[in-house]
PDB file of C-alpha atoms in Angstrom:
ATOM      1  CA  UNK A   8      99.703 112.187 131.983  1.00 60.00           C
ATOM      2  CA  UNK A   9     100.960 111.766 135.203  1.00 74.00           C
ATOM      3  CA  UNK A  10     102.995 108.175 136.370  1.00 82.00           C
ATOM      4  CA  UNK A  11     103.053 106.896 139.843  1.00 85.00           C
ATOM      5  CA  UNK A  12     106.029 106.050 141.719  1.00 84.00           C
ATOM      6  CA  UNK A  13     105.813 102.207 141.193  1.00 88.00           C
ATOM      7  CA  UNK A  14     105.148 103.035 137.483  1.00 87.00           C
ATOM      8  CA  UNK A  15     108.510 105.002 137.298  1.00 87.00           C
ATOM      9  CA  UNK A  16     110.011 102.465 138.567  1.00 88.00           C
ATOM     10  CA  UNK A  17     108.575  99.904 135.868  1.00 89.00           C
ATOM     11  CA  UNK A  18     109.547 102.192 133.242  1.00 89.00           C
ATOM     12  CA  UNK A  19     113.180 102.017 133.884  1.00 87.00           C
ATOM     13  CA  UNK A  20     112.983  98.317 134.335  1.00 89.00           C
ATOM     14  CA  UNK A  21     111.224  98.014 131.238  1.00 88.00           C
ATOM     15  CA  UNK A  22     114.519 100.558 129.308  1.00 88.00           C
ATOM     16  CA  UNK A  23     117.325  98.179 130.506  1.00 88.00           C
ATOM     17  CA  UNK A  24     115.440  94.784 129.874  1.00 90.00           C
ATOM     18  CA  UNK A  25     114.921  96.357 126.105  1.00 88.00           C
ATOM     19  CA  UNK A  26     118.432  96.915 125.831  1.00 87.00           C
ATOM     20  CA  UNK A  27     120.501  95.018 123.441  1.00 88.00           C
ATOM     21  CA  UNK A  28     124.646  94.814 122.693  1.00 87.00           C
ATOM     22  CA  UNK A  29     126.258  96.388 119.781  1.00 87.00           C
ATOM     23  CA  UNK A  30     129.339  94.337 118.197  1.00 87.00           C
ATOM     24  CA  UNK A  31     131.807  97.871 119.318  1.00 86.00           C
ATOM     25  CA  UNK A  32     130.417  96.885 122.928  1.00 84.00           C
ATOM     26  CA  UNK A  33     127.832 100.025 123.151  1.00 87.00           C
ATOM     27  CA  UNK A  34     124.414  99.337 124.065  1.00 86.00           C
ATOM     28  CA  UNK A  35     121.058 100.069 122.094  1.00 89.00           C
ATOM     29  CA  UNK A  36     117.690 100.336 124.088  1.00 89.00           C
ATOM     30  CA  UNK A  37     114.581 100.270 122.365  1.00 90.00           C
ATOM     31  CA  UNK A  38     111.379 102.782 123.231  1.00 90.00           C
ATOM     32  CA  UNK A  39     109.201 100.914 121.444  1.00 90.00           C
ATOM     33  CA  UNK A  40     109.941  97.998 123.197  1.00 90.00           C
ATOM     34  CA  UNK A  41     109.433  99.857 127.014  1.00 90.00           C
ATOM     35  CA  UNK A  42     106.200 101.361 125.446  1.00 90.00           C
ATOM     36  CA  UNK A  43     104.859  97.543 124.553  1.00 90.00           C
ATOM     37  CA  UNK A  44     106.252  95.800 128.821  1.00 90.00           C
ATOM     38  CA  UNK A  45     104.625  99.205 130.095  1.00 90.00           C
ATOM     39  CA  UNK A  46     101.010  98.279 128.071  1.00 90.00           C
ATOM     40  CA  UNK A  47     101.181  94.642 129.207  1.00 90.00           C
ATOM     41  CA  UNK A  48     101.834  95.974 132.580  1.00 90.00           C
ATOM     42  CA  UNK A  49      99.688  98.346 132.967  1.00 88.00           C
ATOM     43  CA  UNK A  50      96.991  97.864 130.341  1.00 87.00           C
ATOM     44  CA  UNK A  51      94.491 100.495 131.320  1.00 86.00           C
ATOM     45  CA  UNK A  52      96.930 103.490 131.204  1.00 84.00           C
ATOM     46  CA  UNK A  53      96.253 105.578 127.823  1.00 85.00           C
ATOM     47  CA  UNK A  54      99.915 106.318 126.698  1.00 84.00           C
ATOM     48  CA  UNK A  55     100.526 109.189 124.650  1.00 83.00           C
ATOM     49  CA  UNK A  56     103.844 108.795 122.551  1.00 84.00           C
ATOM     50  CA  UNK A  57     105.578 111.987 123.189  1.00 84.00           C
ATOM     51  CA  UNK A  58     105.044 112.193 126.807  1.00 85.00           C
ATOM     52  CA  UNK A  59     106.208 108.831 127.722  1.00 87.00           C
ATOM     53  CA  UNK A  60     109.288 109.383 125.484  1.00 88.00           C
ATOM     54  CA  UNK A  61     110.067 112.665 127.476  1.00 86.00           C
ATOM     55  CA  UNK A  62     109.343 111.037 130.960  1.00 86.00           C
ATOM     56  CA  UNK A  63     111.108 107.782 130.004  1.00 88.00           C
ATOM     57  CA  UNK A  64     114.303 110.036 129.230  1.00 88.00           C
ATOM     58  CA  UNK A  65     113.991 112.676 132.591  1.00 86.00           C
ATOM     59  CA  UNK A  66     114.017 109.178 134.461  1.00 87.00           C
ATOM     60  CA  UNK A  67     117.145 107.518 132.777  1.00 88.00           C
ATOM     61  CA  UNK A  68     118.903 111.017 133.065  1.00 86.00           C
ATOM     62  CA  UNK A  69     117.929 111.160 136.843  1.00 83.00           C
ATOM     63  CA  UNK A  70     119.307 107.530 137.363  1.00 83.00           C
ATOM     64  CA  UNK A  71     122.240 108.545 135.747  1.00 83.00           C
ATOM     65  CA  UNK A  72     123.424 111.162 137.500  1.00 81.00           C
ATOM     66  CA  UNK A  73     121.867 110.803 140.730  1.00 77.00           C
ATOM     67  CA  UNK A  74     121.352 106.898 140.418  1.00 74.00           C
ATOM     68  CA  UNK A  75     118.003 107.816 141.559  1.00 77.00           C
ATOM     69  CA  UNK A  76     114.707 108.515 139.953  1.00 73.00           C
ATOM     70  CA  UNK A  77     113.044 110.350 142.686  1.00 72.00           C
ATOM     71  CA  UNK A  78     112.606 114.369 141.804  1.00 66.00           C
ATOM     72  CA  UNK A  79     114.971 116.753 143.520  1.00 58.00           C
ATOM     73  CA  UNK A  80     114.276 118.793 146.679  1.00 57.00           C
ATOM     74  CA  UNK A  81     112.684 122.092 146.532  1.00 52.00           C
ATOM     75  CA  UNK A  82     115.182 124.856 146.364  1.00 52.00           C
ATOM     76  CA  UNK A  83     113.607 126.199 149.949  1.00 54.00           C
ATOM     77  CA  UNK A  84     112.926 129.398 149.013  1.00 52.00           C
ATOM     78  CA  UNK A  85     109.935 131.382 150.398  1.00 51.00           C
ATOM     79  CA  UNK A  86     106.633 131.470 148.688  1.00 52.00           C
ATOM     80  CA  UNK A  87     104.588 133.153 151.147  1.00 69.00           C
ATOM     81  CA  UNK A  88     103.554 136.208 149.373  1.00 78.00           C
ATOM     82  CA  UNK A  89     103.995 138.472 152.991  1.00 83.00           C
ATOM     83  CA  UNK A  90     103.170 142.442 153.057  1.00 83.00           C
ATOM     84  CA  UNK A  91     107.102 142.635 153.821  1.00 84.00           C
ATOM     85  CA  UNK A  92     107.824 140.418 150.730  1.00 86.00           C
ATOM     86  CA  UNK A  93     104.847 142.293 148.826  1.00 86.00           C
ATOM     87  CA  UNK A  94     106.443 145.961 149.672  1.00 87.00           C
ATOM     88  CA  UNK A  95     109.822 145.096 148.663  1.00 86.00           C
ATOM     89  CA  UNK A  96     109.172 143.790 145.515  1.00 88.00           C
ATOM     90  CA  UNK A  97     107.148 146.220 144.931  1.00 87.00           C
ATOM     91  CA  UNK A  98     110.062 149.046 145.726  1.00 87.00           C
ATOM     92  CA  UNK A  99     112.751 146.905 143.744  1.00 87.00           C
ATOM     93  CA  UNK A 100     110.224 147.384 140.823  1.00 86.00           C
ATOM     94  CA  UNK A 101     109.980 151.302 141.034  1.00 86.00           C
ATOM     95  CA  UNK A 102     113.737 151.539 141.193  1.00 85.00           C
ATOM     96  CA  UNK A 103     114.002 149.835 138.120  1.00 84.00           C
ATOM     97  CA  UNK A 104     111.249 148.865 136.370  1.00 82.00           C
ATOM     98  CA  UNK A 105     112.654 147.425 133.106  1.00 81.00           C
ATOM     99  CA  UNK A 106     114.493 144.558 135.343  1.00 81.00           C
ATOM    100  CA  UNK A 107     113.341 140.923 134.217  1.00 84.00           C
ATOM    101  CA  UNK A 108     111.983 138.296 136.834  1.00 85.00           C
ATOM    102  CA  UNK A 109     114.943 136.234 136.719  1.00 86.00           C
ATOM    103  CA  UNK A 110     116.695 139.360 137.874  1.00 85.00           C
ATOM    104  CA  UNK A 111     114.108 139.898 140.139  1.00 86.00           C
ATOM    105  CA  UNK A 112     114.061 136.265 141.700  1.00 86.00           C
ATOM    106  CA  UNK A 113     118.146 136.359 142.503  1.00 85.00           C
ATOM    107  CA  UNK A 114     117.232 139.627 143.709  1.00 86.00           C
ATOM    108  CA  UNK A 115     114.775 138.781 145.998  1.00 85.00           C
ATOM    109  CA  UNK A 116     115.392 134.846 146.879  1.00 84.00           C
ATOM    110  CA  UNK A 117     112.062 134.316 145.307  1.00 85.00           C
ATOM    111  CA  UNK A 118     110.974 131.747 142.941  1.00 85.00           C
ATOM    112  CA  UNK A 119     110.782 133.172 139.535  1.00 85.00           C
ATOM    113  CA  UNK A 120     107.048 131.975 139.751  1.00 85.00           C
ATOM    114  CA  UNK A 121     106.354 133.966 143.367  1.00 87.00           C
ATOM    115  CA  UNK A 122     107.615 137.192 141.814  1.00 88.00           C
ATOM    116  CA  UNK A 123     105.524 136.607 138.843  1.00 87.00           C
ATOM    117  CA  UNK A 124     102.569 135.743 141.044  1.00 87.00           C
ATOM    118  CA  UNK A 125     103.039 139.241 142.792  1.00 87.00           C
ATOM    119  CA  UNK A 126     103.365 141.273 139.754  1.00 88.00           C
ATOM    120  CA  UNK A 127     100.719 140.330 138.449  1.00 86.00           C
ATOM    121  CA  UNK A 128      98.062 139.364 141.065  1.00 87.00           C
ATOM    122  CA  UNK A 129      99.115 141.103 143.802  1.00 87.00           C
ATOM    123  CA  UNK A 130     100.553 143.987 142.332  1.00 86.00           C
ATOM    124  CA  UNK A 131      98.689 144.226 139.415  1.00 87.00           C
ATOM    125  CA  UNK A 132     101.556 145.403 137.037  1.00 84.00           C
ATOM    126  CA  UNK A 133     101.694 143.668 133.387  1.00 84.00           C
ATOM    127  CA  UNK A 134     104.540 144.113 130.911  1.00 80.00           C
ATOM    128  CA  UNK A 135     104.678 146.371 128.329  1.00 79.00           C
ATOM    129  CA  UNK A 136     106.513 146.420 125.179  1.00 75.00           C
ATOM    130  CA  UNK A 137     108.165 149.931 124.411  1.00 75.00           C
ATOM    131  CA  UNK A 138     107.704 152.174 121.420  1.00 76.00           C
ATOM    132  CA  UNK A 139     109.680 153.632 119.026  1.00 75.00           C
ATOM    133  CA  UNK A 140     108.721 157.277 117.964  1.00 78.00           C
ATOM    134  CA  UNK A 141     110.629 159.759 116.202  1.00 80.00           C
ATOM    135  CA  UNK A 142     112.971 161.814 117.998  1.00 83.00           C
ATOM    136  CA  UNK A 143     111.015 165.712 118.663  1.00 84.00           C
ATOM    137  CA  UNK A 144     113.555 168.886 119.468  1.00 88.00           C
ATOM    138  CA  UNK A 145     112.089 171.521 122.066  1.00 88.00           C
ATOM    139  CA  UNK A 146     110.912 174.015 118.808  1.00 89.00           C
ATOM    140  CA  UNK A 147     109.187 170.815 117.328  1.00 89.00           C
ATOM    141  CA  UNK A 148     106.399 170.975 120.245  1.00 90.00           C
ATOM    142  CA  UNK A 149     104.820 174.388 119.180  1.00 91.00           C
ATOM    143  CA  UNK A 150     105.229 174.315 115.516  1.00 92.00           C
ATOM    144  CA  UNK A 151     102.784 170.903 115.389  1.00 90.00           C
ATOM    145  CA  UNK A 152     100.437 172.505 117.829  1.00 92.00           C
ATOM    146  CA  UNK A 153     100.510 175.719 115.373  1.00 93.00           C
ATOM    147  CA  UNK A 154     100.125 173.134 112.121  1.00 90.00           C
ATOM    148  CA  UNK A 155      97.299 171.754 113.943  1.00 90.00           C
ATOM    149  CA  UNK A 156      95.349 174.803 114.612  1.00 91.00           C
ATOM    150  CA  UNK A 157      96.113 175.873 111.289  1.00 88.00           C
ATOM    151  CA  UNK A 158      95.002 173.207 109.624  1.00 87.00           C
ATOM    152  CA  UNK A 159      91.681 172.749 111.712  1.00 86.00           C
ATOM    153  CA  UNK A 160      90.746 176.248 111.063  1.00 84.00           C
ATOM    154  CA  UNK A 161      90.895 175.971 106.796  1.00 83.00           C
ATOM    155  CA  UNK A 162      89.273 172.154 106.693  1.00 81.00           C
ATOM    156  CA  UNK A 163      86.130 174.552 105.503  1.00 78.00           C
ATOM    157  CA  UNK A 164      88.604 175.608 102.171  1.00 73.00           C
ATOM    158  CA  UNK A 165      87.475 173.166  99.516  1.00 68.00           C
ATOM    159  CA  UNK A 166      91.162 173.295  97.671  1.00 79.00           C
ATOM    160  CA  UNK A 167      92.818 172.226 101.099  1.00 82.00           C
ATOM    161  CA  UNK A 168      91.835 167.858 101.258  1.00 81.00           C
ATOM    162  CA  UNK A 169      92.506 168.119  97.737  1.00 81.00           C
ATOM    163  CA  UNK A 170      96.253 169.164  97.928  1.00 82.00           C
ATOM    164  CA  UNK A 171      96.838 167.731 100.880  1.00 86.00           C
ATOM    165  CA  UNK A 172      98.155 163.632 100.696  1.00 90.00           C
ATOM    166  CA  UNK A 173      99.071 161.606 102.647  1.00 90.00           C
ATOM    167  CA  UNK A 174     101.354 158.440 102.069  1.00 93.00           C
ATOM    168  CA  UNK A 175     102.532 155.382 103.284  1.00 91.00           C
ATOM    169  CA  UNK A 176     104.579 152.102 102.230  1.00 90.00           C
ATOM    170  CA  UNK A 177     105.461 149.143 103.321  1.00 88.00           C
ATOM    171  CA  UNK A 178     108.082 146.617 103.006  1.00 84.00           C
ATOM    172  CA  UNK A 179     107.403 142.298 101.604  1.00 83.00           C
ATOM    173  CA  UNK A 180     110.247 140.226 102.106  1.00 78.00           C
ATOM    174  CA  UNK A 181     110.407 137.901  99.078  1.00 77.00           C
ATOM    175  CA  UNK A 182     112.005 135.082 100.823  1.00 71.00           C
ATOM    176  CA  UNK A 183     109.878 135.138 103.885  1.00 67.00           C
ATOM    177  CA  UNK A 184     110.022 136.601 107.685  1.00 64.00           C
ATOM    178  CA  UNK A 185     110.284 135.236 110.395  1.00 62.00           C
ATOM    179  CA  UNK A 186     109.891 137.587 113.624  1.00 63.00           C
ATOM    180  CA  UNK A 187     111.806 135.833 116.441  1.00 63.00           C
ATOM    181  CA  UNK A 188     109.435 138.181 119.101  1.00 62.00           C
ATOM    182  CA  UNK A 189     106.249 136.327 118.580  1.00 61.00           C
ATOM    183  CA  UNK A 190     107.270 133.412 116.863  1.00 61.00           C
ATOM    184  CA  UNK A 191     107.368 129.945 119.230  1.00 61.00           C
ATOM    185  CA  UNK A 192     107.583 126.325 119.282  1.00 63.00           C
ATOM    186  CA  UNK A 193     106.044 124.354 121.438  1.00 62.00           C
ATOM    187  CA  UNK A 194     107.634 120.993 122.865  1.00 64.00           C
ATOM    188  CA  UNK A 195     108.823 119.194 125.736  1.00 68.00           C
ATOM    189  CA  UNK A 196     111.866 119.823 125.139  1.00 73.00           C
ATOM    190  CA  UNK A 197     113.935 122.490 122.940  1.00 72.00           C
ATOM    191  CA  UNK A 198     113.848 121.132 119.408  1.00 71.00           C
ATOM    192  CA  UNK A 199     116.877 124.081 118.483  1.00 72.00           C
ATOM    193  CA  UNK A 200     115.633 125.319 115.688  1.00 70.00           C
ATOM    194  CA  UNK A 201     117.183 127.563 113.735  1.00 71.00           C
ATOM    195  CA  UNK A 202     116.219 129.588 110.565  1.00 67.00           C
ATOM    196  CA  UNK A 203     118.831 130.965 107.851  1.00 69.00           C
ATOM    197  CA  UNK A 204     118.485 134.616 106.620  1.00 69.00           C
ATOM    198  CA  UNK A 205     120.117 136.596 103.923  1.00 70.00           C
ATOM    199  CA  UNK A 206     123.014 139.066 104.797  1.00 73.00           C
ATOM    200  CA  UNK A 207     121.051 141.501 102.851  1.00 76.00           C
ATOM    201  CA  UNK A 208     117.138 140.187 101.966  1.00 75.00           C
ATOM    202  CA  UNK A 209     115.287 140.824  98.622  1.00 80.00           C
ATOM    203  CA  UNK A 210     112.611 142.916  99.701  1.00 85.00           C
ATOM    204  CA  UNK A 211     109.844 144.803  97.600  1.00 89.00           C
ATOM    205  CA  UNK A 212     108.778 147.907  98.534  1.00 91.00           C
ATOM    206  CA  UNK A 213     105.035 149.384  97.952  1.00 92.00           C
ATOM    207  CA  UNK A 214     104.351 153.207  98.294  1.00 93.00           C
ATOM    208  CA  UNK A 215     101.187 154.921  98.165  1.00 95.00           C
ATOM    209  CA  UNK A 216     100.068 158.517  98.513  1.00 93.00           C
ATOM    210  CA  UNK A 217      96.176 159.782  98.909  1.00 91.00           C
ATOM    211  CA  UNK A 218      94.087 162.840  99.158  1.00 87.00           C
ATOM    212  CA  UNK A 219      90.183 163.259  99.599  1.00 83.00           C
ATOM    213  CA  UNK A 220      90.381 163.019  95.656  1.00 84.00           C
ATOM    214  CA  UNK A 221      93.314 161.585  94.214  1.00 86.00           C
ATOM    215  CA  UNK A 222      95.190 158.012  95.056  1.00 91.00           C
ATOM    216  CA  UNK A 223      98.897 158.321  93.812  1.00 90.00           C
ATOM    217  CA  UNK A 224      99.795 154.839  93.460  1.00 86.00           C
ATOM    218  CA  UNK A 225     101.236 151.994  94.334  1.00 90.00           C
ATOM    219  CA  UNK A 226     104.441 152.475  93.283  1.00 92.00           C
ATOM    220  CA  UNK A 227     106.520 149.284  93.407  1.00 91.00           C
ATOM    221  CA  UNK A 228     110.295 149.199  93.808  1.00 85.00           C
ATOM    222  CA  UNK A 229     112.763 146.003  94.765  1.00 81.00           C
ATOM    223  CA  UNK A 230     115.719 146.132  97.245  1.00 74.00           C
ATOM    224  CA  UNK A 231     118.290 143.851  96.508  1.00 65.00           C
TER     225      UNK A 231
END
């Protein structure tokens, strides 16, 4: 939903005509009552709720502090993606290529928007989240190459898949999980929301062990 200048204008009209006194001298300004002059005014606009809160408040903060409701200027920085601009981003990257956009736009004197525009379009680089893997010693190399071969050249042996298992377990976390790297909120603005965890969680564990003929489990066992 986008609003006009002149509508911008009516909107903040519309906030201080709703306002009323308090008896301690503070003053009280009603949305509902901007929402209901803006629909007599402008009666073929479709108003969604949330957005004309969140623009409503953007334009009294801009009045505010600028005693204006016009946006602010552009910043000015470049956003021509040149071969210059292109090359040096792309050198900053190989340099260091774990540093964040923001650090990349102060860097640069790019928008954080250009340098994300000539990652990925122009450069064709993505982000990638890093693994974890258990630590290997120079000895470890061979010895699992020499497991492997050994192991590849008795699969024929009919005892071998039957004494060989292989396990597994996993943790449940009885008062839920929340995992702040994919979880999100969406909203106009930040609602601050915060979740409380246990010091130390309840958590049950489930193991499991199999070969080609015998499942060993699941053994359950609680963490406190």
């Amino acid at each position: 939903m986008v609003f006009t200048p002149e509508q911008d204008a009516f909107i903040l009209m519309a906030h201080f005509r709703s306002g009323n006194r308090n008896p301690d001298g503070t003053w009280s300004y009603s949305l509902q009552s901007c929402i209901e002059q803006f629909s007599e005014e402008y009666p073929d606009v479709n108003i969604d709720y949330d957005v004309f809160k969140n623009h409503r408040s953007r334009l009294i903060t801009r009045y505010e502090n600028k005693h204006c409701i016009c946006k602010g200027k552009s910043t000015g920085r470049p956003t021509v993606l040149s071969e210059n601009v292109v090359n040096d981003i792309q050198q900053r990257m190989e340099q260091s290529s774990k540093k964040s956009i923001s650090r990349l736009s102060a860097q640069t004197g790019l928008s954080t928007g250009t340098c994300h525009k000539a990652l990925k379009k122009v450069l064709h680089m993505h982000p990638y989240k890093i693994s974890s893997v258990q630590q290997l010693h120079a000895l470890d190399y061979d010895r699992r190459v020499q497991y492997c071969h050994w192991f590849n050249e008795r699969l024929n042996d009919n005892n071998l898949l039957d004494l060989t298992f292989y396990s597994d377990e996993a943790w449940v976390h009885l008062s839920g999980y929340v995992n702040s790297q994919n979880y999100r909120t969406w909203a106009a603005e930040n609602p601050h929301i915060f979740v409380e965890t246990s010091l130390h969680p309840q958590k049950v564990g489930v193991w499991v062990a199999m070969s080609r003929r015998r499942i060993i489990g699941p053994i359950f066992f609680m963490k406190l």
